[in-house]
Coordinates of N, CA and C in Angstrom, one line a residue:
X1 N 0.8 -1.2 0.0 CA 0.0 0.0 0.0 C 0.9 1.3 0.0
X2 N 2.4 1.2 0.8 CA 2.7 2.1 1.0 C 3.2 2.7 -0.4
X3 N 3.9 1.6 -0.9 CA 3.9 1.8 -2.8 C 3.6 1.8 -3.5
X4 N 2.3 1.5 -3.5 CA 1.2 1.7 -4.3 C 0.5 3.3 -4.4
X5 N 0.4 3.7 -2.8 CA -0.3 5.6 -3.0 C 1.3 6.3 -3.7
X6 N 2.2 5.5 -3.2 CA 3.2 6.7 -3.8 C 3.5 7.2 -5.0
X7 N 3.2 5.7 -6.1 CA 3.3 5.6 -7.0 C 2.0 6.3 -7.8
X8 N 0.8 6.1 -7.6 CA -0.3 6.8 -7.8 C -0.8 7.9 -7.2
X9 N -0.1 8.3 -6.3 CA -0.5 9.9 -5.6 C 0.8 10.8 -5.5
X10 N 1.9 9.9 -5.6 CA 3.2 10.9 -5.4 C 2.7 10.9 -3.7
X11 N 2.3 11.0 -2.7 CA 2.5 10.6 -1.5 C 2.1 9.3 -1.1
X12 N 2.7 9.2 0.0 CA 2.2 8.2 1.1 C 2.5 8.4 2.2
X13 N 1.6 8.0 3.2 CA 1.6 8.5 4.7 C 1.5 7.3 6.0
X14 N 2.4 7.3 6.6 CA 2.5 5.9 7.4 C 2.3 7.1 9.3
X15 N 0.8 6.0 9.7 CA 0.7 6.6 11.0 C 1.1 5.4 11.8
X16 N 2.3 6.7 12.6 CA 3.0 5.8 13.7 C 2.6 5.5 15.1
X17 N 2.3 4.9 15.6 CA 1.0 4.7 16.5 C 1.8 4.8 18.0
X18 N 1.7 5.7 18.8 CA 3.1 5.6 19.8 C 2.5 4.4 20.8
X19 N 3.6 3.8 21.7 CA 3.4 2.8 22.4 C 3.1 3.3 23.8
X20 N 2.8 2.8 24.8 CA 2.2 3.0 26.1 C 3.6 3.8 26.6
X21 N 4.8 3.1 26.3 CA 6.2 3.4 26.4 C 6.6 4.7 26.5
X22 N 6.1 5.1 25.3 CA 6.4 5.6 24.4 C 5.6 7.1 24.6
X23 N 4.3 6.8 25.4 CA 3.8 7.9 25.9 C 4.4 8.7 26.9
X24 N 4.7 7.3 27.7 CA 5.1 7.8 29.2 C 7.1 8.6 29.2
X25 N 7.3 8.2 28.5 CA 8.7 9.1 28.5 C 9.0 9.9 27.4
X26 N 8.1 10.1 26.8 CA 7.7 11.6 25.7 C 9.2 11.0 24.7
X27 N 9.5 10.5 24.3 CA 9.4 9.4 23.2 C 9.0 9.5 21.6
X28 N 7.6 9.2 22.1 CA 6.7 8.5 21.4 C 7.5 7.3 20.4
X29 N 7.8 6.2 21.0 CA 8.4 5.3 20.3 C 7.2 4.7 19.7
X30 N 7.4 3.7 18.4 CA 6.2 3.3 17.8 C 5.5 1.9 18.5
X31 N 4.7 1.8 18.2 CA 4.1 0.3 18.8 C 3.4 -0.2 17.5
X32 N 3.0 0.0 16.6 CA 2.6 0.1 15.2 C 2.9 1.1 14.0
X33 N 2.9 0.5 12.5 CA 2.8 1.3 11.3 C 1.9 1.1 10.6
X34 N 0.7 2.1 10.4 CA -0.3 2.0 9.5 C 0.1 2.7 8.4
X35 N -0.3 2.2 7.4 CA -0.6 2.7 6.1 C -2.2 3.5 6.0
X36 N -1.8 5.0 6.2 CA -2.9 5.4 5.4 C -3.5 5.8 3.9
X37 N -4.2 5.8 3.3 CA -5.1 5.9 2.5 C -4.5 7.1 1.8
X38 N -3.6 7.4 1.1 CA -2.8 9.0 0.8 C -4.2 9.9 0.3
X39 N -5.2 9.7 -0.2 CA -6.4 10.1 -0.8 C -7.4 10.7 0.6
X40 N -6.9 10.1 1.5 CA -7.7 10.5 3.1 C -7.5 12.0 3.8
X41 N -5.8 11.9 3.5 CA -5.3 12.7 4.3 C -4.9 13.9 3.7
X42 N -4.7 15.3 4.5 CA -5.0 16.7 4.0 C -4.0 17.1 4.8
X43 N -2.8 17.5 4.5 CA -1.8 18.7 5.4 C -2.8 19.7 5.6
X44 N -2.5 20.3 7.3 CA -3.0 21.5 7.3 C -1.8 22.4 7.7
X45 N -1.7 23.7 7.3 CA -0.7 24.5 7.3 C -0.8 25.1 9.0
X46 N 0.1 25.3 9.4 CA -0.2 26.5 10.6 C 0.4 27.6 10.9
X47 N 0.2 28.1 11.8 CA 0.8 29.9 11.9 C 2.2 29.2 12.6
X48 N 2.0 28.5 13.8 CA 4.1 28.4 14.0 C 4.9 27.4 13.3
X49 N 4.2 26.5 12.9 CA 5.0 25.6 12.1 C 3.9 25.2 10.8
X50 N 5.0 25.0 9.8 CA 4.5 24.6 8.2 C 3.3 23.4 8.4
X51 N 3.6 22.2 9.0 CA 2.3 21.2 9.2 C 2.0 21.5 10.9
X52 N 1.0 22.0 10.8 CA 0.1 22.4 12.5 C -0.6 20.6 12.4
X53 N -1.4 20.1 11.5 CA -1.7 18.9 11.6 C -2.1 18.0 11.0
X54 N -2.5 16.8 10.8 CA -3.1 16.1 9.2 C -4.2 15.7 9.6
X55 N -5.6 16.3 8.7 CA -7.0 15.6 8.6 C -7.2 14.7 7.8
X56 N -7.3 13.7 8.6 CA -7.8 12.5 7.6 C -9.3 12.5 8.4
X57 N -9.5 11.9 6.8 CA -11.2 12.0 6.2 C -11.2 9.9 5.4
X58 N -11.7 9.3 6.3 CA -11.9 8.0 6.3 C -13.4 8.4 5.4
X59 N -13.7 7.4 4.6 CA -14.9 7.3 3.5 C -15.6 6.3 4.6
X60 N -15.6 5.5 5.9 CA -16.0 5.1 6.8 C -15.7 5.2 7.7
X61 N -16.7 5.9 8.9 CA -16.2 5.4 10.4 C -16.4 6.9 10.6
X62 N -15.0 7.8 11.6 CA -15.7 9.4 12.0 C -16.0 10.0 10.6
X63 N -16.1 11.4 11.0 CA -16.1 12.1 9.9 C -14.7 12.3 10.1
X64 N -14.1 12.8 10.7 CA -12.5 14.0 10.4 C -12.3 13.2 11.7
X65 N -10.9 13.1 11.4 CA -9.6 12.6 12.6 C -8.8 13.6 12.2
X66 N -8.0 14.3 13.3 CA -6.8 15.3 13.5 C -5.6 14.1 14.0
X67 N -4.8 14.1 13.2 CA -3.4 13.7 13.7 C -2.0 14.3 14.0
X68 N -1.7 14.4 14.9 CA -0.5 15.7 15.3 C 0.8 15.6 14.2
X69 N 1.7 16.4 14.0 CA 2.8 16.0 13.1 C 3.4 14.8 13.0
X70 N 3.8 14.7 14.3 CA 4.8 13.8 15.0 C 4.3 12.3 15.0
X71 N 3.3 12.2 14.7 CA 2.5 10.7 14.3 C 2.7 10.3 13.1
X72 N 2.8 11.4 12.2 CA 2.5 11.4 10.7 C 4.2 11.2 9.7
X73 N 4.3 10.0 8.9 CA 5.7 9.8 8.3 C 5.0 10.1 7.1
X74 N 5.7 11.5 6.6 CA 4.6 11.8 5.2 C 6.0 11.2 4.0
X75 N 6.2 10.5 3.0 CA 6.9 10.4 1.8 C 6.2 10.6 1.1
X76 N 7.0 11.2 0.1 CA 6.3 11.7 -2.0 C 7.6 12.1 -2.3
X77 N 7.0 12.1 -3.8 CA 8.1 12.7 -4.6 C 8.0 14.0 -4.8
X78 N 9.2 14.8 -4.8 CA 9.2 16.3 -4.7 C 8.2 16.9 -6.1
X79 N 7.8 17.6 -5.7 CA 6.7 18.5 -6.7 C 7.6 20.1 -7.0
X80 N 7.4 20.3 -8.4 CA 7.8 21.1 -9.1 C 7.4 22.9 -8.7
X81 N 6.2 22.2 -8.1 CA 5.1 23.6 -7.6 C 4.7 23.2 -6.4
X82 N 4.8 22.8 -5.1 CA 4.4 22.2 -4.2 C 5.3 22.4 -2.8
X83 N 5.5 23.0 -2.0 CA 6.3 22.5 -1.3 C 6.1 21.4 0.0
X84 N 4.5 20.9 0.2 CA 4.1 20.1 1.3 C 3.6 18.8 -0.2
X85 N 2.6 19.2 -1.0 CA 2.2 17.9 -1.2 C 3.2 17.7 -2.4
X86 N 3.4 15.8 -2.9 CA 3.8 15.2 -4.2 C 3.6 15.3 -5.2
X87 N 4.0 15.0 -5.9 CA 3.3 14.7 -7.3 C 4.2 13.1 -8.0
X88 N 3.1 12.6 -9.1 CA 3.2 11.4 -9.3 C 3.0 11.6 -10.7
X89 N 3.9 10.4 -11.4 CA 3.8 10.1 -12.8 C 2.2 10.0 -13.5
X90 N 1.3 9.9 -12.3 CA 0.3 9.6 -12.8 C -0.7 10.9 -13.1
X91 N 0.0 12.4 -12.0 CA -0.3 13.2 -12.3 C 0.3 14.2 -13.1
X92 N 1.5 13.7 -13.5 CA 2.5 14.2 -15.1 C 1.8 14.0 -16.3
X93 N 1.5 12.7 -16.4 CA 1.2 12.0 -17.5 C -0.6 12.0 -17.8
X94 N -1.3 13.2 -16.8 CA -3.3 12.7 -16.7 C -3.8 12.6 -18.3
X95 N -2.9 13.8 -18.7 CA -3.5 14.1 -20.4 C -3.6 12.6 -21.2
X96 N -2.8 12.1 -20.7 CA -2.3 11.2 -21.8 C -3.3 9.7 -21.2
X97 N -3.2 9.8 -20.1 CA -4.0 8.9 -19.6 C -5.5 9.3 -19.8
X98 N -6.2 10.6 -19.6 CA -7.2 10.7 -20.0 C -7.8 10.2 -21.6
X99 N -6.9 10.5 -22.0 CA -7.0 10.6 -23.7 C -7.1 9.4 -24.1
X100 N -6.4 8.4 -23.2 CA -6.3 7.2 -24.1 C -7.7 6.7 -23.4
X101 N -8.2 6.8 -22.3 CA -9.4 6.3 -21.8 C -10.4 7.1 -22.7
X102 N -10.5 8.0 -23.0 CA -11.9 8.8 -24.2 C -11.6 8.1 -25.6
X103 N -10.7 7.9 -25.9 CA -10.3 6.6 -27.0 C -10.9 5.5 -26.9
X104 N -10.6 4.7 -25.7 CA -11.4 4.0 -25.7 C -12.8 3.6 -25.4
X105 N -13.1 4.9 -24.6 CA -14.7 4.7 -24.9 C -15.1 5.2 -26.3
X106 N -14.7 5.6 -26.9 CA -15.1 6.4 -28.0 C -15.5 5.1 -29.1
X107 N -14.6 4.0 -29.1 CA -14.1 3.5 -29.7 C -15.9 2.0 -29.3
X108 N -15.4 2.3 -28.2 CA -16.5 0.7 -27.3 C -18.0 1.6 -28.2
X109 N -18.3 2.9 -28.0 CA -19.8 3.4 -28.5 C -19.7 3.7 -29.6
X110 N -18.5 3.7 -30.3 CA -18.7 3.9 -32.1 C -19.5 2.0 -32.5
X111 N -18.5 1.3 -31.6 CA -19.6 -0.2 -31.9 C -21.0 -0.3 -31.9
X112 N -21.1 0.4 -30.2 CA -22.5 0.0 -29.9 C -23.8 0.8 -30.2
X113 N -22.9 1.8 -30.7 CA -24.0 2.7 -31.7 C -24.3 2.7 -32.7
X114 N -23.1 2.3 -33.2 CA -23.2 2.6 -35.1 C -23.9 1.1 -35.9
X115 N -24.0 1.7 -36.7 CA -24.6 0.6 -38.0 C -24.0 0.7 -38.9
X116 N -23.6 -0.7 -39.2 CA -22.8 -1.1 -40.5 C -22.4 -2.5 -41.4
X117 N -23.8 -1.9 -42.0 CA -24.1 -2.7 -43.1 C -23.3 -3.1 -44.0
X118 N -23.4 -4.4 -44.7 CA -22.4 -4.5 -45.6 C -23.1 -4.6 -47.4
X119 N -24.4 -4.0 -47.0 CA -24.7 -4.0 -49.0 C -26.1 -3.4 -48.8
X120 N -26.5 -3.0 -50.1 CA -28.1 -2.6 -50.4 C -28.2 -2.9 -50.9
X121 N -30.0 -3.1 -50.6 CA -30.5 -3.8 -51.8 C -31.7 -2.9 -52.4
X122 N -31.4 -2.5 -53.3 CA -32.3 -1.8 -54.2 C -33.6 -2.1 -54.9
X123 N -34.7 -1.5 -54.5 CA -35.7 -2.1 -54.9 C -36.1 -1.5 -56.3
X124 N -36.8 -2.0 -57.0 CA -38.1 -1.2 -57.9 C -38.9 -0.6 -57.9
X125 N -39.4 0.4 -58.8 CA -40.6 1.4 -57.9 C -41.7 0.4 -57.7
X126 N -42.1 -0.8 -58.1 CA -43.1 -1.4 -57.6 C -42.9 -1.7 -56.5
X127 N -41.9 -1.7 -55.6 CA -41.6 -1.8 -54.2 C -41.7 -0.5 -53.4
X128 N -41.9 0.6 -54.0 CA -41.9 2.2 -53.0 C -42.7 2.2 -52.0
X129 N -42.4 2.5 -51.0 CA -43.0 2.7 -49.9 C -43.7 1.3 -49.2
X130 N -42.6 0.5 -48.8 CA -43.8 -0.4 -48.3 C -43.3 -0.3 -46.9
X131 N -44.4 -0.9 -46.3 CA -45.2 -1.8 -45.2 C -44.2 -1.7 -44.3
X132 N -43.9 -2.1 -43.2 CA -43.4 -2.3 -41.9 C -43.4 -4.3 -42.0
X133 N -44.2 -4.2 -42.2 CA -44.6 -6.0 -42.5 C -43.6 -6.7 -43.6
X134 N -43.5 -5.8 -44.5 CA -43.3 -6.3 -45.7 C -42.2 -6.1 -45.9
X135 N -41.5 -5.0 -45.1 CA -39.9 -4.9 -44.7 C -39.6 -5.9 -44.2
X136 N -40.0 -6.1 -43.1 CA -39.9 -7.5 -42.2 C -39.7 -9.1 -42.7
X137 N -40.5 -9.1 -43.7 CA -40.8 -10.0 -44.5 C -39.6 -10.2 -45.4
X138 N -39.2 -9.4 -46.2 CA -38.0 -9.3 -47.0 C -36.6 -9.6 -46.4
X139 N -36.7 -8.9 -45.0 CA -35.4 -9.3 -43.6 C -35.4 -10.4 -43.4
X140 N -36.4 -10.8 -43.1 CA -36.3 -12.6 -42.9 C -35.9 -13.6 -44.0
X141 N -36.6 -13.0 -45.0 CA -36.3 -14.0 -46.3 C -34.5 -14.2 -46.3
X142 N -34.2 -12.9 -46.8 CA -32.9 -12.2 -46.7 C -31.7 -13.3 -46.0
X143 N -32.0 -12.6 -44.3 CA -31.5 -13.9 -43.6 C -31.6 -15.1 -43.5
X144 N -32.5 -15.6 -43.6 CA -32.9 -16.4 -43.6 C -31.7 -17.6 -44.9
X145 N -32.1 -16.9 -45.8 CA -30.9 -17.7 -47.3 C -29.5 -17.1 -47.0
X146 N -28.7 -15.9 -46.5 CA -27.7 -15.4 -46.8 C -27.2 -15.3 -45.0
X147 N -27.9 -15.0 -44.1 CA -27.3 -15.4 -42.7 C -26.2 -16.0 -42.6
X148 N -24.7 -16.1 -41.7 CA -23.8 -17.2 -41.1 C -23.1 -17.9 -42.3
X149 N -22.6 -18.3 -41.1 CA -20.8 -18.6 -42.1 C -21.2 -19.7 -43.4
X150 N -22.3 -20.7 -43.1 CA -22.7 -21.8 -44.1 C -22.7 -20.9 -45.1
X151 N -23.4 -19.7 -45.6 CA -24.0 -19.3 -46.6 C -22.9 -17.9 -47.1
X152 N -22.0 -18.2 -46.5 CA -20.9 -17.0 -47.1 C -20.4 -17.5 -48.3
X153 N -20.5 -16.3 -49.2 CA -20.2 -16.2 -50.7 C -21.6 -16.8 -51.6
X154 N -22.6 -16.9 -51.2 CA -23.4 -17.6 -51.8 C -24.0 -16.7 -52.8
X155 N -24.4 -16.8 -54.1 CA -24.4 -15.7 -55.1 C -26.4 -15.4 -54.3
X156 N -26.0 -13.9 -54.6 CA -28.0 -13.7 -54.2 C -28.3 -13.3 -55.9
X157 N -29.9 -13.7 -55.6 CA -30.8 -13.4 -57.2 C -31.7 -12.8 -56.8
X158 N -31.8 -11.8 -57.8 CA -33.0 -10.7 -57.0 C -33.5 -11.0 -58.3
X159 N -35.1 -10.3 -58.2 CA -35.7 -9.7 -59.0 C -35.9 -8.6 -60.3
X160 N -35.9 -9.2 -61.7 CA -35.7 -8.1 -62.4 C -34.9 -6.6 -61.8
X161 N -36.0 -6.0 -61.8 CA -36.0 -4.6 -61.0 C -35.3 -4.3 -59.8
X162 N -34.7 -5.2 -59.4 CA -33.6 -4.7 -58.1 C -32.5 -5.4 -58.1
X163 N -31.9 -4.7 -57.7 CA -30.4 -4.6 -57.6 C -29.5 -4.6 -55.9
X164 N -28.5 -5.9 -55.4 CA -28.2 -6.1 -55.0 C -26.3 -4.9 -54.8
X165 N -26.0 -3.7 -53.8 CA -25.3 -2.9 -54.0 C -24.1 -3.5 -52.8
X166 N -23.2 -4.1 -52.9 CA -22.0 -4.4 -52.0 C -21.7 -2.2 -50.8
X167 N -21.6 -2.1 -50.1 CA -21.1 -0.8 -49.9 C -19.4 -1.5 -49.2
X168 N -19.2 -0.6 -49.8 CA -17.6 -0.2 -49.5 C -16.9 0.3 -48.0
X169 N -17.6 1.2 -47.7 CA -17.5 2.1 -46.5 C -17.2 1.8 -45.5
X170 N -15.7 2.2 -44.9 CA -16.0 1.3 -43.7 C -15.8 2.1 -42.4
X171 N -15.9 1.2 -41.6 CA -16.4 2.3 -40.1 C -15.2 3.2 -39.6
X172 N -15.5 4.6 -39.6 CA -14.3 5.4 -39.3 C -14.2 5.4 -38.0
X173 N -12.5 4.7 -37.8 CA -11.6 4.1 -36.9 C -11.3 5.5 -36.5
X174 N -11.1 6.4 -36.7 CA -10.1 7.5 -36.5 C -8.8 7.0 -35.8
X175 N -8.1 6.4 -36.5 CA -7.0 6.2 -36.2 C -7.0 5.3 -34.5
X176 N -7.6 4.8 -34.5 CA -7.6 4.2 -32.6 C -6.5 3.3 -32.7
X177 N -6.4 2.6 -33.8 CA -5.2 1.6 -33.1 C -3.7 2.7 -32.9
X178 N -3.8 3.2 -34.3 CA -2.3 4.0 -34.1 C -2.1 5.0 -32.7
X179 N -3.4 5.7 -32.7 CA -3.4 6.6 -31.2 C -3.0 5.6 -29.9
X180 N -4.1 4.5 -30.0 CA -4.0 3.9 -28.8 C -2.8 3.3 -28.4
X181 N -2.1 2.3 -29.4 CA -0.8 2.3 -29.4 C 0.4 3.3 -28.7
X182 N 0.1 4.5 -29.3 CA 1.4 5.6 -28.9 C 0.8 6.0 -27.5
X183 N -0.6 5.8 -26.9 CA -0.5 6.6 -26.0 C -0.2 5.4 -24.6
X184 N -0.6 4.0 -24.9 CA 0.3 2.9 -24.1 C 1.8 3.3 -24.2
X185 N 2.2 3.7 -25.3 CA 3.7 3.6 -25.0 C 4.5 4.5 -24.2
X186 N 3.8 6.3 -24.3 CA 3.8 7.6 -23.2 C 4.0 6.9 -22.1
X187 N 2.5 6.1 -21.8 CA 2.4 6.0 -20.3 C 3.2 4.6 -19.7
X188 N 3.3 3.7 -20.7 CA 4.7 2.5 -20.1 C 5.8 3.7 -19.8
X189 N 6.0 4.8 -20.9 CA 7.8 5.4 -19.8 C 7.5 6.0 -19.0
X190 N 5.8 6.4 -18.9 CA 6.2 7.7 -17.5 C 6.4 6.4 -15.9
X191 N 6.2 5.0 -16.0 CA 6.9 4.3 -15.0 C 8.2 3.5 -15.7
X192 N 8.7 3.9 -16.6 CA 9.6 2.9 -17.5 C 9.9 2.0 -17.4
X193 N 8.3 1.3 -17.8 CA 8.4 -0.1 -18.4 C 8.4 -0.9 -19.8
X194 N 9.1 -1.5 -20.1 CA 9.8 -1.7 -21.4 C 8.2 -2.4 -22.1
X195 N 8.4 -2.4 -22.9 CA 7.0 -2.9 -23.3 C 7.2 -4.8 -23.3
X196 N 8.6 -5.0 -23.4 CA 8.2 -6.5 -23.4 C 8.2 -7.1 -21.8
X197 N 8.6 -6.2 -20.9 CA 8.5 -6.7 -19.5 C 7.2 -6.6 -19.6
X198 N 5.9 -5.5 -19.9 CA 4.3 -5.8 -19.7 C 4.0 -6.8 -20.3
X199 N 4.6 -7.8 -21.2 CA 4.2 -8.6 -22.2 C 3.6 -8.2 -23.4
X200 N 3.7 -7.2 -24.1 CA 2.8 -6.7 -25.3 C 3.6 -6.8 -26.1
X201 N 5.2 -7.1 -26.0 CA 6.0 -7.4 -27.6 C 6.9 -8.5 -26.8
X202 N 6.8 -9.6 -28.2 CA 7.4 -10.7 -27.7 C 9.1 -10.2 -27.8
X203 N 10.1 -10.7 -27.0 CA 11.4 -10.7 -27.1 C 12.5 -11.3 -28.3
X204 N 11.6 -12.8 -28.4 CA 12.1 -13.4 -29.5 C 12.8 -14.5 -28.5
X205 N 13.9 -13.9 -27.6 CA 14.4 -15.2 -27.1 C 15.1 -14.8 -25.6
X206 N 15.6 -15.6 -24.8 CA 16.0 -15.6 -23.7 C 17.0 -14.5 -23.4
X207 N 17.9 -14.5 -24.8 CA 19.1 -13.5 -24.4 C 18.7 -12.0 -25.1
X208 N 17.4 -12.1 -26.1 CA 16.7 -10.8 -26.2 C 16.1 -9.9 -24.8
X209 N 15.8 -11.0 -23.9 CA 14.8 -10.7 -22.9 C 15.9 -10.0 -22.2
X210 N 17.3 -10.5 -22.0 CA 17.5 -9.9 -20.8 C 17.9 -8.2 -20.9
X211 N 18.2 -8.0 -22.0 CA 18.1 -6.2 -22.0 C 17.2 -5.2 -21.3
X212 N 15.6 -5.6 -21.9 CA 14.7 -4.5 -21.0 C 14.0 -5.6 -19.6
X213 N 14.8 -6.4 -19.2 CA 14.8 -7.1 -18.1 C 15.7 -6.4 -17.0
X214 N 17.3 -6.0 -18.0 CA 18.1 -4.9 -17.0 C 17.7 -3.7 -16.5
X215 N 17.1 -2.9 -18.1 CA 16.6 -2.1 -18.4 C 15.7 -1.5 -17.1
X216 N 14.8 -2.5 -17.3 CA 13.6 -2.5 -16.0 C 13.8 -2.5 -14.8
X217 N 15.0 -3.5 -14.3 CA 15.9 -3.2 -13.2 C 16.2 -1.6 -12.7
X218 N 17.0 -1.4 -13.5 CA 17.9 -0.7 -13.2 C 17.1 1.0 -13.4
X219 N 16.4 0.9 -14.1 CA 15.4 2.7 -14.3 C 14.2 2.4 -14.0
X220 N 13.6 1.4 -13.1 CA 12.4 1.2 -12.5 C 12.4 0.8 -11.1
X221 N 12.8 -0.7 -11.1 CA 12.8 -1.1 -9.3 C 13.9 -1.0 -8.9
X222 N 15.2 -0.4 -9.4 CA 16.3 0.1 -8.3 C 16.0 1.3 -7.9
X223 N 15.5 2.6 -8.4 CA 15.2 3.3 -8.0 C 13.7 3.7 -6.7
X224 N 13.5 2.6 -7.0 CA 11.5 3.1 -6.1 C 13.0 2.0 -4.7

C-alpha cells in the first residue's frame, strides 16, 4: 500500500502509533505502522510551524480525525510547484492517460452505436414505400438464405428490378489503433516499463529478454 499511493499519488503517509512506552517518556516510540489511504489525508498549514496537523477524512467510520505531526511519516516525490504535497507520474502524465481512456470509450460506442451494413439492396418502384410488414418480410427471407458462415459467398438473385449494392464504406476508426498504441507507449515510460517486460511485444528469445529485463531493473525497481 505504502507503494502503491506513492506511485499513484506521489505521496504516502505511514501513522505511527506511539506505544504505552512511548507515551510515558515523551518518546513517542512506535508500537505500530499504518498505512494510510494517501487520498484520506490533507496537510494542514499552521501559523508556528509549516504542518500544524493532518485531517484525515476515512470514507468510513468518523467524519474528520486530527493527527498531530509527529504521528505522521509523510513520503512523496518532490513537486515542481508544491512545497508540502507530491506529485506522481500519474499526475505528469493525466492528459495522456485521459486521452487514451476517451479513445477508448469512443471507440466501445462507435460499436454499440453505429450501423454497418455491408450491402443494399435496391428495390423497384413497384416496391416504393412499403409496409413495416413487408420490410420484415423481405429481412427474414434475406436472412434467412444469406445469414452465417454456411451461406458465405453464396451468389444472391434478386428480381428483375432490383439490384443487390455491395457498400464499401467502412467504419471510421479515426485512427484508434495507431493513437491507442502511442499513448500505451507515453504511459509505459512515465513508470519505465519496457514494453516487453508488460508482455505486449514478444522478445524473441531468452538473451533478447534480458536487456529491457536490465533495463527495468535498473530505471524502474532500483530506483523506487
Amino acid at each position: 500500500e505504502l507503494g502503491m499511493f506513492l506511485e499513484l499519488t506521489g505521496n504516502s503517509y505511514l501513522w505511527v502509533v506511539p506505544s504505552a512506552f512511548g507515551l510515558r517518556d515523551g518518546t513517542n516510540k512506535a508500537a505500530e505502522l499504518w498505512c494510510l489511504p494517501a487520498h484520506w489525508v490533507w496537510p494542514r498549514v499552521g501559523k508556528d510551524r509549516l504542518i500544524e496537523y493532518y485531517e484525515v477524512r476515512p470514507w468510513i467510520g468518523p467524519g474528520m480525525l486530527r493527527f498531530p505531526p509527529e504521528d505522521v511519516i509523510h513520503f512523496r516525490f518532490k513537486s515542481p510547484i508544491h512545497k508540502i504535497d507530491g506529485v506522481s507520474n500519474l499526475t505528469a502524465g493525466a492528459e495522456w492517460i485521459d486521452t487514451q481512456e476517451s479513445v477508448n470509450r469512443a471507440a466501445f460506442y462507435q460499436f454499440k452505436n453505429g450501423c454497418f451494413p455491408l450491402g443494399n439492396l435496391k428495390l423497384g418502384p413497384q416496391y416504393a414505400d412499403l409496409a413495416d410488414d413487408d420490410l420484415e418480410r423481405l429481412y427474414a427471407k434475406l436472412f434467412g438464405r444469406f445469414q452465417g458462415e454456411s451461406n458465405y459467398g453464396r451468389p444472391i438473385i434478386t428480381p428483375p428490378d432490383s439490384e443487390y449494392v455491395p457498400l464499401t464504406i467502412n467504419p471510421t476508426e479515426m485512427a484508434y489503433t495507431q493513437t491507442s498504441e502511442q499513448l500505451r507507449d507515453n504511459i509505459l515510460a512515465l513508470w519505465r516499463v519496457p514494453k516487453e517486460v508488460a508482455g505486449i511485444q514478444d522478445a524473441g528469445s531468452e538473451i533478447a529478454m534480458y536487456g529491457p529485463l536490465r533495463q527495468f531493473a535498473e530505471n524502474a525497481l532500483i530506483p523506487r
